[in-house]
PDB file of C-alpha atoms in Angstrom:
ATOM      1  CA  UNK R   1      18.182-172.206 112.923  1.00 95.00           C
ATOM      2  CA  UNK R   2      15.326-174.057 111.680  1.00 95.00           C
ATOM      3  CA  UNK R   3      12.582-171.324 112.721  1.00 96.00           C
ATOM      4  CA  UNK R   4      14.873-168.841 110.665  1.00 95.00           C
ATOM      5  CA  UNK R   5      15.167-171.678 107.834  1.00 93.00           C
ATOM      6  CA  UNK R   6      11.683-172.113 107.755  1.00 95.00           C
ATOM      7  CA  UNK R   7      10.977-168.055 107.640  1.00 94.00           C
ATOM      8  CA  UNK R   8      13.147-167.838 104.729  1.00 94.00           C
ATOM      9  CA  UNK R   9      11.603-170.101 102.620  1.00 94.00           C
ATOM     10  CA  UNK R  10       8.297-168.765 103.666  1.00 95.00           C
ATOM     11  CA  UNK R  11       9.471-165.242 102.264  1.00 95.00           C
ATOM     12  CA  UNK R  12      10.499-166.722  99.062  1.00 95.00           C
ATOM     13  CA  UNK R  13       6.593-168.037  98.912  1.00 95.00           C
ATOM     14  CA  UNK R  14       5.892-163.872  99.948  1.00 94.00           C
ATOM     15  CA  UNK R  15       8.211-162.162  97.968  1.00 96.00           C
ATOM     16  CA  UNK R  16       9.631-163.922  95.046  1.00 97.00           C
ATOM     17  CA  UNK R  17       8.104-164.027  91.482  1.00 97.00           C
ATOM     18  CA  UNK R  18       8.903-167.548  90.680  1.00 95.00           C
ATOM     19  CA  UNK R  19       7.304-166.722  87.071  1.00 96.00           C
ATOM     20  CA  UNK R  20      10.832-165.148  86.356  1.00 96.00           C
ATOM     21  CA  UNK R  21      12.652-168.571  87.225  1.00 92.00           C
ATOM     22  CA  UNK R  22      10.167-169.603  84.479  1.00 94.00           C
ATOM     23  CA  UNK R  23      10.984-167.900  81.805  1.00 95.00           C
ATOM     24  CA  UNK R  24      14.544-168.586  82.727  1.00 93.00           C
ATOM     25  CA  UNK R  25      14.552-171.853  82.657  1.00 92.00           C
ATOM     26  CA  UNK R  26      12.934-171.479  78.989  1.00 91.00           C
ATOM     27  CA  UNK R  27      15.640-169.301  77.726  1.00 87.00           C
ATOM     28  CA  UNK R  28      13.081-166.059  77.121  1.00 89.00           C
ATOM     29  CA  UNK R  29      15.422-163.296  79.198  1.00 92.00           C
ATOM     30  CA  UNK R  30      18.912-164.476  78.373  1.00 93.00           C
ATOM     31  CA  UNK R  31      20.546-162.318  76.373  1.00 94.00           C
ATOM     32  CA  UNK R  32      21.001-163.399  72.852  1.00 94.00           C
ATOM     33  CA  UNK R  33      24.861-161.707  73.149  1.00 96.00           C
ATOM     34  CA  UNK R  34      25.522-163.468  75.975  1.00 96.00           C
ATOM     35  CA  UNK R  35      24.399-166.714  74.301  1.00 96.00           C
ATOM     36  CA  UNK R  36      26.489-166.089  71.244  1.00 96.00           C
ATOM     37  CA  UNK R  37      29.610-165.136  73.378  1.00 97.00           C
ATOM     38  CA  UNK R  38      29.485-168.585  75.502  1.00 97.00           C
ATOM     39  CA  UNK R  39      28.983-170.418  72.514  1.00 96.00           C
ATOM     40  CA  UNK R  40      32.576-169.110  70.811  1.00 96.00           C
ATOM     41  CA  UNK R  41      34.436-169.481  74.331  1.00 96.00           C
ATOM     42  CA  UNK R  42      33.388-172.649  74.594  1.00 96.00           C
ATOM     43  CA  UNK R  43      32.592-174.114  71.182  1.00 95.00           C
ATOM     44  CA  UNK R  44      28.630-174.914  72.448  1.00 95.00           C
ATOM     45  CA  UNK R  45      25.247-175.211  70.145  1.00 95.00           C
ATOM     46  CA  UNK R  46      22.744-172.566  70.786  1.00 95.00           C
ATOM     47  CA  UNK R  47      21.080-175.335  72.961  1.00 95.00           C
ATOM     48  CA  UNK R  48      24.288-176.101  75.212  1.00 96.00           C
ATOM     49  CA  UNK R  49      25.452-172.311  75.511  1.00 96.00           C
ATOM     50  CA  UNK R  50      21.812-171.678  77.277  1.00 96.00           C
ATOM     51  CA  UNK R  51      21.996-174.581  79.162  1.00 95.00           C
ATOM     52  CA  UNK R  52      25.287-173.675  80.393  1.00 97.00           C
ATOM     53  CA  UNK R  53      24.061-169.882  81.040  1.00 97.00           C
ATOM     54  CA  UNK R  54      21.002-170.713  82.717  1.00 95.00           C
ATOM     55  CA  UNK R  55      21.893-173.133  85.283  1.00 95.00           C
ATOM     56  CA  UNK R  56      24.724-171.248  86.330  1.00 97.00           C
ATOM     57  CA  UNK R  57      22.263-168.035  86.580  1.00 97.00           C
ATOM     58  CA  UNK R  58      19.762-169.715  88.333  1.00 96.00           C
ATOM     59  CA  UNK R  59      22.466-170.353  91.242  1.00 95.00           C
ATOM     60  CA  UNK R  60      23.325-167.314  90.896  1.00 97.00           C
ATOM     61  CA  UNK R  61      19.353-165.312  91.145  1.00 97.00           C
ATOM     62  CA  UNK R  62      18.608-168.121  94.099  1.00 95.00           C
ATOM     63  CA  UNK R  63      21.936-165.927  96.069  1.00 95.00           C
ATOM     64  CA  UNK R  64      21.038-162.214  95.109  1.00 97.00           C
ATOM     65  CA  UNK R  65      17.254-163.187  95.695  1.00 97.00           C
ATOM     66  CA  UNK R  66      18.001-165.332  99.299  1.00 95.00           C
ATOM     67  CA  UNK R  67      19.959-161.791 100.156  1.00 96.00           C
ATOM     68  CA  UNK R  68      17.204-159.295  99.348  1.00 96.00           C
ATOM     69  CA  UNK R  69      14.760-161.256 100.572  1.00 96.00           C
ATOM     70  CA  UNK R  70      16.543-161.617 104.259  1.00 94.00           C
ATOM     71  CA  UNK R  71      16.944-158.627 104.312  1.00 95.00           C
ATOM     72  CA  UNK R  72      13.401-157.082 104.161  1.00 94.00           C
ATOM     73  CA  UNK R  73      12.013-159.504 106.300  1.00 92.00           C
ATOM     74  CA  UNK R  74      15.327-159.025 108.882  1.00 92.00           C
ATOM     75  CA  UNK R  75      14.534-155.160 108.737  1.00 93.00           C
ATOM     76  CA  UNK R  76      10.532-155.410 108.490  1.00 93.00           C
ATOM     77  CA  UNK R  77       9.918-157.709 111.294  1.00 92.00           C
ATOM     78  CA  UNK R  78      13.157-157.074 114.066  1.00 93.00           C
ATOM     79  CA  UNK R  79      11.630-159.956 116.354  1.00 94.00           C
ATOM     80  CA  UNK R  80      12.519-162.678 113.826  1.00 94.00           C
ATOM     81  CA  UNK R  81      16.087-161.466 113.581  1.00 95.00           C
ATOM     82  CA  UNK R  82      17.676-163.733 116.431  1.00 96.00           C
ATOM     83  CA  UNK R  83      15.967-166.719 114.395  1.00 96.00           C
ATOM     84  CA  UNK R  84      17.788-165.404 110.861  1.00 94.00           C
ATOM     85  CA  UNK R  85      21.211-164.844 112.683  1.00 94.00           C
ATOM     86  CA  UNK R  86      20.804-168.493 114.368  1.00 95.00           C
ATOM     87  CA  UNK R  87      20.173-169.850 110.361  1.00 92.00           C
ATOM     88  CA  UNK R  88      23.391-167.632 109.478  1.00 91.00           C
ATOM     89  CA  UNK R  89      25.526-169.081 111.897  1.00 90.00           C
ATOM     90  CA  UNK R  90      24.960-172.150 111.573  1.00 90.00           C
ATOM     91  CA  UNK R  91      25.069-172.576 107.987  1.00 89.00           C
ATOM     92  CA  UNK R  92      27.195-169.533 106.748  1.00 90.00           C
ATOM     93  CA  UNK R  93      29.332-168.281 109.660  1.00 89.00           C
ATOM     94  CA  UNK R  94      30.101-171.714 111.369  1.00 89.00           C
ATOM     95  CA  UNK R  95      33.834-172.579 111.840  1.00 92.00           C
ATOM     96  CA  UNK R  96      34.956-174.680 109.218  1.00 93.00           C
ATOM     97  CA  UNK R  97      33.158-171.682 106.821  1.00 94.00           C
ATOM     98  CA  UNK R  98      35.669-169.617 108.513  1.00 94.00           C
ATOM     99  CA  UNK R  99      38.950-171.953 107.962  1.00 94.00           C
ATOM    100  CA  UNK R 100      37.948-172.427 104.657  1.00 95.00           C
ATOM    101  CA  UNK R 101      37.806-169.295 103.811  1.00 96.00           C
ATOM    102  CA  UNK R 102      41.171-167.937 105.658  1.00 94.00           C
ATOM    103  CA  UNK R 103      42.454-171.338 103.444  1.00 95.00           C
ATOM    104  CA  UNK R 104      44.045-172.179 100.032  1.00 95.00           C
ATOM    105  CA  UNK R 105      40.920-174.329  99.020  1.00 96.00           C
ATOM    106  CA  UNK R 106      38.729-172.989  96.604  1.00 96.00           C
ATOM    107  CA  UNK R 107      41.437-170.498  95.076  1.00 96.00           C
ATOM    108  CA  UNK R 108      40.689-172.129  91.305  1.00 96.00           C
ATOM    109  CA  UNK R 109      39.985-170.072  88.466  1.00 97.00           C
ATOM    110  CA  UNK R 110      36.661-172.016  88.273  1.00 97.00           C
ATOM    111  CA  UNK R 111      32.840-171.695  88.896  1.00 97.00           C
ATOM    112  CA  UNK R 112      33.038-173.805  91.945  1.00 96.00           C
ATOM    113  CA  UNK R 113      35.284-171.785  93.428  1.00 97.00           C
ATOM    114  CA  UNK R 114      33.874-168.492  92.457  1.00 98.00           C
ATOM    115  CA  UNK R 115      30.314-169.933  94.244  1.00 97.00           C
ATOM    116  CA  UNK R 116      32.247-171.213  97.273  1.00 96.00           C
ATOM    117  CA  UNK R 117      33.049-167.623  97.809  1.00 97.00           C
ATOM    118  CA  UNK R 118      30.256-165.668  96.451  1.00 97.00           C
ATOM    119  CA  UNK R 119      27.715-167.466  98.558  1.00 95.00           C
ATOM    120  CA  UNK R 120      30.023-166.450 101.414  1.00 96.00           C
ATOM    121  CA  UNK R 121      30.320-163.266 101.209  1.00 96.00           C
ATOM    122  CA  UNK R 122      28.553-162.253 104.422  1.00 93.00           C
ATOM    123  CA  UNK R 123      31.088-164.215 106.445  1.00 94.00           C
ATOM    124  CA  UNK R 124      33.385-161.679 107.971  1.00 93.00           C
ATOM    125  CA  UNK R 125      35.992-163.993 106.918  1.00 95.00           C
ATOM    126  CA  UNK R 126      35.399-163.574 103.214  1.00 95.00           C
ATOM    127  CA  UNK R 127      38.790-163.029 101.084  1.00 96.00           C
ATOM    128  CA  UNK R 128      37.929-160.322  98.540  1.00 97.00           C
ATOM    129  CA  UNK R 129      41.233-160.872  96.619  1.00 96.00           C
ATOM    130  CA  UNK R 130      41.029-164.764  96.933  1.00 97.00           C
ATOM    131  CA  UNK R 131      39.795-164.990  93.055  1.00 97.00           C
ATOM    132  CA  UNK R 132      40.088-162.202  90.481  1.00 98.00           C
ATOM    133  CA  UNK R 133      37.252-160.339  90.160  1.00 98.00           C
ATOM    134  CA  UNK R 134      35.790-160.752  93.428  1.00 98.00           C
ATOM    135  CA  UNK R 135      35.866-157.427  94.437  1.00 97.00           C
ATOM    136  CA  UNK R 136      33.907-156.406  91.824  1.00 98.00           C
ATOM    137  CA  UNK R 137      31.126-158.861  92.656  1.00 98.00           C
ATOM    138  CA  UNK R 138      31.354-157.552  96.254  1.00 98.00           C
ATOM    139  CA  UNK R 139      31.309-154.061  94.930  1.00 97.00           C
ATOM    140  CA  UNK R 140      28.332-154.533  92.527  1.00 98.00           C
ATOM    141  CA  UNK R 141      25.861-156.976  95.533  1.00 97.00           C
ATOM    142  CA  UNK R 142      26.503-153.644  97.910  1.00 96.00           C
ATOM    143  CA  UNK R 143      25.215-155.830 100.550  1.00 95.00           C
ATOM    144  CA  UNK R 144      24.480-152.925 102.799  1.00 94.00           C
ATOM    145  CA  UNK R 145      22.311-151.356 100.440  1.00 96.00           C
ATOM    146  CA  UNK R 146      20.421-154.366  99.663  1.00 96.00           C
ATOM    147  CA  UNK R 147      17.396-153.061  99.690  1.00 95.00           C
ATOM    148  CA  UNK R 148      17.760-150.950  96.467  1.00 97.00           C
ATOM    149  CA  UNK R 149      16.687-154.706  94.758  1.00 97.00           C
ATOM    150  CA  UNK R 150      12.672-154.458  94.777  1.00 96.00           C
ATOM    151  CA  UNK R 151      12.015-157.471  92.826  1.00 97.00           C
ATOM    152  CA  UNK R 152      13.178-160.801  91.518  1.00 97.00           C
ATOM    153  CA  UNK R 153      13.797-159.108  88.315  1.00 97.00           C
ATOM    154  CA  UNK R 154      16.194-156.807  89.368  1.00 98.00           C
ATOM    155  CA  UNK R 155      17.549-159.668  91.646  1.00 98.00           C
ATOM    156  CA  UNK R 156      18.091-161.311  88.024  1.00 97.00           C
ATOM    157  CA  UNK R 157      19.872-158.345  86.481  1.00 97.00           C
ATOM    158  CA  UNK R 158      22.220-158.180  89.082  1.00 98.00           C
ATOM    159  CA  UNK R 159      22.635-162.479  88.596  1.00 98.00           C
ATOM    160  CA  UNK R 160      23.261-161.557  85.054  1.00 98.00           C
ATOM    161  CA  UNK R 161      26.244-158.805  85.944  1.00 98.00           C
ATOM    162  CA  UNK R 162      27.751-161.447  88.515  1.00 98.00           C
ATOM    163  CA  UNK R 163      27.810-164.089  85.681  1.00 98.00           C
ATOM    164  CA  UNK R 164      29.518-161.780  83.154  1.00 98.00           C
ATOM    165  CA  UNK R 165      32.070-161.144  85.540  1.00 98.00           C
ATOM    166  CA  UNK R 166      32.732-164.540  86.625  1.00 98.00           C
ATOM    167  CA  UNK R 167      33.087-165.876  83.115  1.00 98.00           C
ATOM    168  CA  UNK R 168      35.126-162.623  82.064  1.00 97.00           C
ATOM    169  CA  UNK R 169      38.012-163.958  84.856  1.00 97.00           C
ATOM    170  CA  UNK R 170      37.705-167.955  83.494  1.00 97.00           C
ATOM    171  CA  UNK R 171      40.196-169.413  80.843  1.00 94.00           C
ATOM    172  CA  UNK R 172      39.281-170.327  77.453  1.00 91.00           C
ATOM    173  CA  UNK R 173      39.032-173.609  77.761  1.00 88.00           C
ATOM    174  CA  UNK R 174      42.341-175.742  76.130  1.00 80.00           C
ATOM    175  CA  UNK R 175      42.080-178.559  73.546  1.00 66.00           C
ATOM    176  CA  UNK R 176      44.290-181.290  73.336  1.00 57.00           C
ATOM    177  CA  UNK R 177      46.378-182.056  70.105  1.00 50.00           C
ATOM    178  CA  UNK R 178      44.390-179.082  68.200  1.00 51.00           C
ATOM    179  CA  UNK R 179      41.002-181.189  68.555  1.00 51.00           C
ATOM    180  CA  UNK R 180      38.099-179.591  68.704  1.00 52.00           C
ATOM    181  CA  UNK R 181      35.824-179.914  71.761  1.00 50.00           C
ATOM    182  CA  UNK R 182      33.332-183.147  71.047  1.00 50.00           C
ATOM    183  CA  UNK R 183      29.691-181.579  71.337  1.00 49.00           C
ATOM    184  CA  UNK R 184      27.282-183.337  73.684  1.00 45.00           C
ATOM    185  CA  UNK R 185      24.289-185.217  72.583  1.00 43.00           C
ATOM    186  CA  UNK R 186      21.289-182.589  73.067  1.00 44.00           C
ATOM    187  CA  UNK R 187      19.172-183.659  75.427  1.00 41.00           C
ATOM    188  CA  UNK R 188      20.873-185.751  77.291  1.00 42.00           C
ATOM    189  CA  UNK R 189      20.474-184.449  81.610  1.00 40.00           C
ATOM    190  CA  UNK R 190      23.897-182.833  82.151  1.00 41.00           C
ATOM    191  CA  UNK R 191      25.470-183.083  78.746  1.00 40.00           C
ATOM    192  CA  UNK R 192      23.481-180.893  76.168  1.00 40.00           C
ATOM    193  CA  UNK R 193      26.060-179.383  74.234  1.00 41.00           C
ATOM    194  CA  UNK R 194      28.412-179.270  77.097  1.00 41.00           C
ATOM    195  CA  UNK R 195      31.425-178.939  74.335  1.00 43.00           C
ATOM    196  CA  UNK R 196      34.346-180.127  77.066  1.00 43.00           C
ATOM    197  CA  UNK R 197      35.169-183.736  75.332  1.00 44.00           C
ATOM    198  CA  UNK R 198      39.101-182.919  74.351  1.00 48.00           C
ATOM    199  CA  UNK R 199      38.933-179.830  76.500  1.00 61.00           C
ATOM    200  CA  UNK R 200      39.670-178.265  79.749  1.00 61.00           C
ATOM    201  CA  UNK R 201      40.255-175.136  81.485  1.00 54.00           C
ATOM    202  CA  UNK R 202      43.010-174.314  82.898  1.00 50.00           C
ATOM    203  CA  UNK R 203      43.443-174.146  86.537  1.00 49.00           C
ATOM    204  CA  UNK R 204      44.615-171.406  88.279  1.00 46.00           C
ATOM    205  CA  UNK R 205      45.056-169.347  91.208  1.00 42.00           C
ATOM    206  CA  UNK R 206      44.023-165.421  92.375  1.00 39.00           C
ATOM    207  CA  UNK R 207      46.206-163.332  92.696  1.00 38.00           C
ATOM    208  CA  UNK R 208      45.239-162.453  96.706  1.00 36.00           C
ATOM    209  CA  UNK R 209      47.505-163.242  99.696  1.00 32.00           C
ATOM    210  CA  UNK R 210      45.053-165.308 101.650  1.00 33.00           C
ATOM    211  CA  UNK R 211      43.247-162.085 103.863  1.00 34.00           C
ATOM    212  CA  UNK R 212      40.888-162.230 105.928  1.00 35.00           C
ATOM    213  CA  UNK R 213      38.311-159.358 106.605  1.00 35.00           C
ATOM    214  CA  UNK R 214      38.848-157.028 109.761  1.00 34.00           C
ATOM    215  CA  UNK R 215      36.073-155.742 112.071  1.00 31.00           C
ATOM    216  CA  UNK R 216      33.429-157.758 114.480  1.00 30.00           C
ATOM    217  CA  UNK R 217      30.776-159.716 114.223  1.00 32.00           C
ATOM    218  CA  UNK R 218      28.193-158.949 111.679  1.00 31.00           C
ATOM    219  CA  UNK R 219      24.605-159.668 111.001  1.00 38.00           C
ATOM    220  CA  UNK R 220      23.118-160.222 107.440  1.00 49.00           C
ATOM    221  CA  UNK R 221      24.360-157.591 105.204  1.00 47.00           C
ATOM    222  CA  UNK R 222      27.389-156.070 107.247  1.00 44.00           C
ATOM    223  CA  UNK R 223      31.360-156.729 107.544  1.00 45.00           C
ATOM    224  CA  UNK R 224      34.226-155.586 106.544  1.00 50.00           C
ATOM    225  CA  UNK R 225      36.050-155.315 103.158  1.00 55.00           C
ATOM    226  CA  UNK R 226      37.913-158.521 103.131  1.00 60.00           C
ATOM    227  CA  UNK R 227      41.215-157.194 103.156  1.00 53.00           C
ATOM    228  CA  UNK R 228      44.709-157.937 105.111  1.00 47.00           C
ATOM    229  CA  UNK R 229      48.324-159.499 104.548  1.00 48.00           C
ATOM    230  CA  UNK R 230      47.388-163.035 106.089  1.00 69.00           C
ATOM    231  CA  UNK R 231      48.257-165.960 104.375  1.00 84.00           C
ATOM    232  CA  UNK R 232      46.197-168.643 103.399  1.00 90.00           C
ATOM    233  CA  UNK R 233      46.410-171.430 105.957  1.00 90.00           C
ATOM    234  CA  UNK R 234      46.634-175.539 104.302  1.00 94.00           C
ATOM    235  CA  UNK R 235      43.885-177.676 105.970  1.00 92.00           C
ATOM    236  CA  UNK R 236      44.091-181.156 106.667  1.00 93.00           C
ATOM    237  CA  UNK R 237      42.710-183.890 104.922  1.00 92.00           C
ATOM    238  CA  UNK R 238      40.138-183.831 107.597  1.00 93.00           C
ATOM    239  CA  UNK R 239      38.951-180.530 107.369  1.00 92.00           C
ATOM    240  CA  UNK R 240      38.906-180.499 103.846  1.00 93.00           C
ATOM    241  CA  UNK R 241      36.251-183.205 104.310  1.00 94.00           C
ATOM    242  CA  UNK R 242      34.123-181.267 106.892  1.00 94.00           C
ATOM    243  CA  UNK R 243      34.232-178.389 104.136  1.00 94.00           C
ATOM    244  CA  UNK R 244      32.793-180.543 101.444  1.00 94.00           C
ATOM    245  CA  UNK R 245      30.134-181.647 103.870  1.00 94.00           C
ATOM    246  CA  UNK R 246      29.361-177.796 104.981  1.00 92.00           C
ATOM    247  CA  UNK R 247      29.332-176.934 101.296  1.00 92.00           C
ATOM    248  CA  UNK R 248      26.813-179.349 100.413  1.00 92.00           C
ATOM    249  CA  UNK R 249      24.669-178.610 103.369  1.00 88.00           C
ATOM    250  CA  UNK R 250      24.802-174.831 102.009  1.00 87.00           C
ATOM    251  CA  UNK R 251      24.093-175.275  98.566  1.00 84.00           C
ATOM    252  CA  UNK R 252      20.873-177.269 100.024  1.00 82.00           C
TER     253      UNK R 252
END
């Protein structure tokens, strides 16, 4: 796992264009629609709005890139691909992944959930119908065709689509007594504009049935659909901790 680790971040060095996550990061490619819709749904400054675009895109490019990238290297150089499957194992196919998955956790109409199961969507376990919307991610990555990305600008087109989607299935957020949102102070790490100070969103759950995908063991890119009549199995307050810790190790 830590040979294919270290190969991965080595391709990012090789194949990504980290001047891209540049001009992200200074709000040149986000779409001034986009920026305008997000600050209506949730009643942001120009400033907040692409703060709250941007760092949810960047999580977002960092997935669709980590895929295409894998996947050239997996297909360019086929002695390195017991290292990459080792890395995939242990990190995204490793059995409290799985339960976690198959479980009700992580079934909130909310970006944490959505990331939970979009960065898990090569686990053969993956629920397709556990969040609405899903689908469509799975149906726009095309994980088997992969390859059709060339670049990390594409990769960020495709970040963009995810985003839209995502935000199309969230709540507008609720405000208590008819108050409006409080604004955050700008500039301030985690708070610019953040707009959530008498609000919140509503929580709520997909409309799946807790399935779990058919077929065998895959590699990278390959698995089934996601879909069956299981349902979602309750985990203990134990293995709700050992998610959390397996989240966090995935998200480093």
């Amino acid at each position: 796992p830590t040979v294919g680790l270290a190969l991965h971040e080595g391709s990012h060095v090789k194949l990504t264009d980290f001047t891209v996550l540049k001009e992200l990061m200074n709000d040149n490619l986000t779409p001034k629609d986009l920026v305008i819709e997000i600050q209506k749904k949730y009643d942001k400054d120009t400033w907040g709005a692409n703060y709250y675009i941007k760092n949810h895109i960047k999580s977002l490019l960092n997935y669709v890139e980590d895929r295409r990238i894998d996947n050239f290297v997996y297909r360019s150089a086929p002695g390195y691909q017991g290292y990459y499957q080792a890395m995939y194992n242990k990190y995204f196919h490793s059995k409290v992944i799985d339960k976690g998955l198959q479980s009700s956790e992580k079934r909130n109409l909310d970006w944490d959930s959505y990331m939970f199961r979009i960065i898990n969507l090569t686990n053969p376990n993956r629920d397709l119908d556990a969040l609405p919307g899903l689908r469509d991610i799975w149906n726009l990555l095309d994980l088997r065709n992969i390859g059709r990305i060339k670049n990390t600008s594409e990769a960020l087109d495709i970040a963009f689509e995810i985003f839209k989607i995502v935000e199309s299935n969230l709540p507008k957020p609720e405000c208590k007594s008819g108050k409006k949102p409080k604004q955050g102070k700008k500039g301030k790490k985690g708070k610019g504009g953040t707009g959530n100070g008498q609000c919140k969103t509503p929580q709520g759950k997909g409309t799946d049935n807790g399935s779990t995908a058919k077929g065998g063991k895959i590699t990278i890119n390959k698995g089934g659909n996601g879909s069956g009549n299981s349902k979602p199995i309750e985990l203990t307050p134990s293995q709700q901790a050992q998610l959390r810790k397996a989240i966090e190790k995935q998200k480093e």
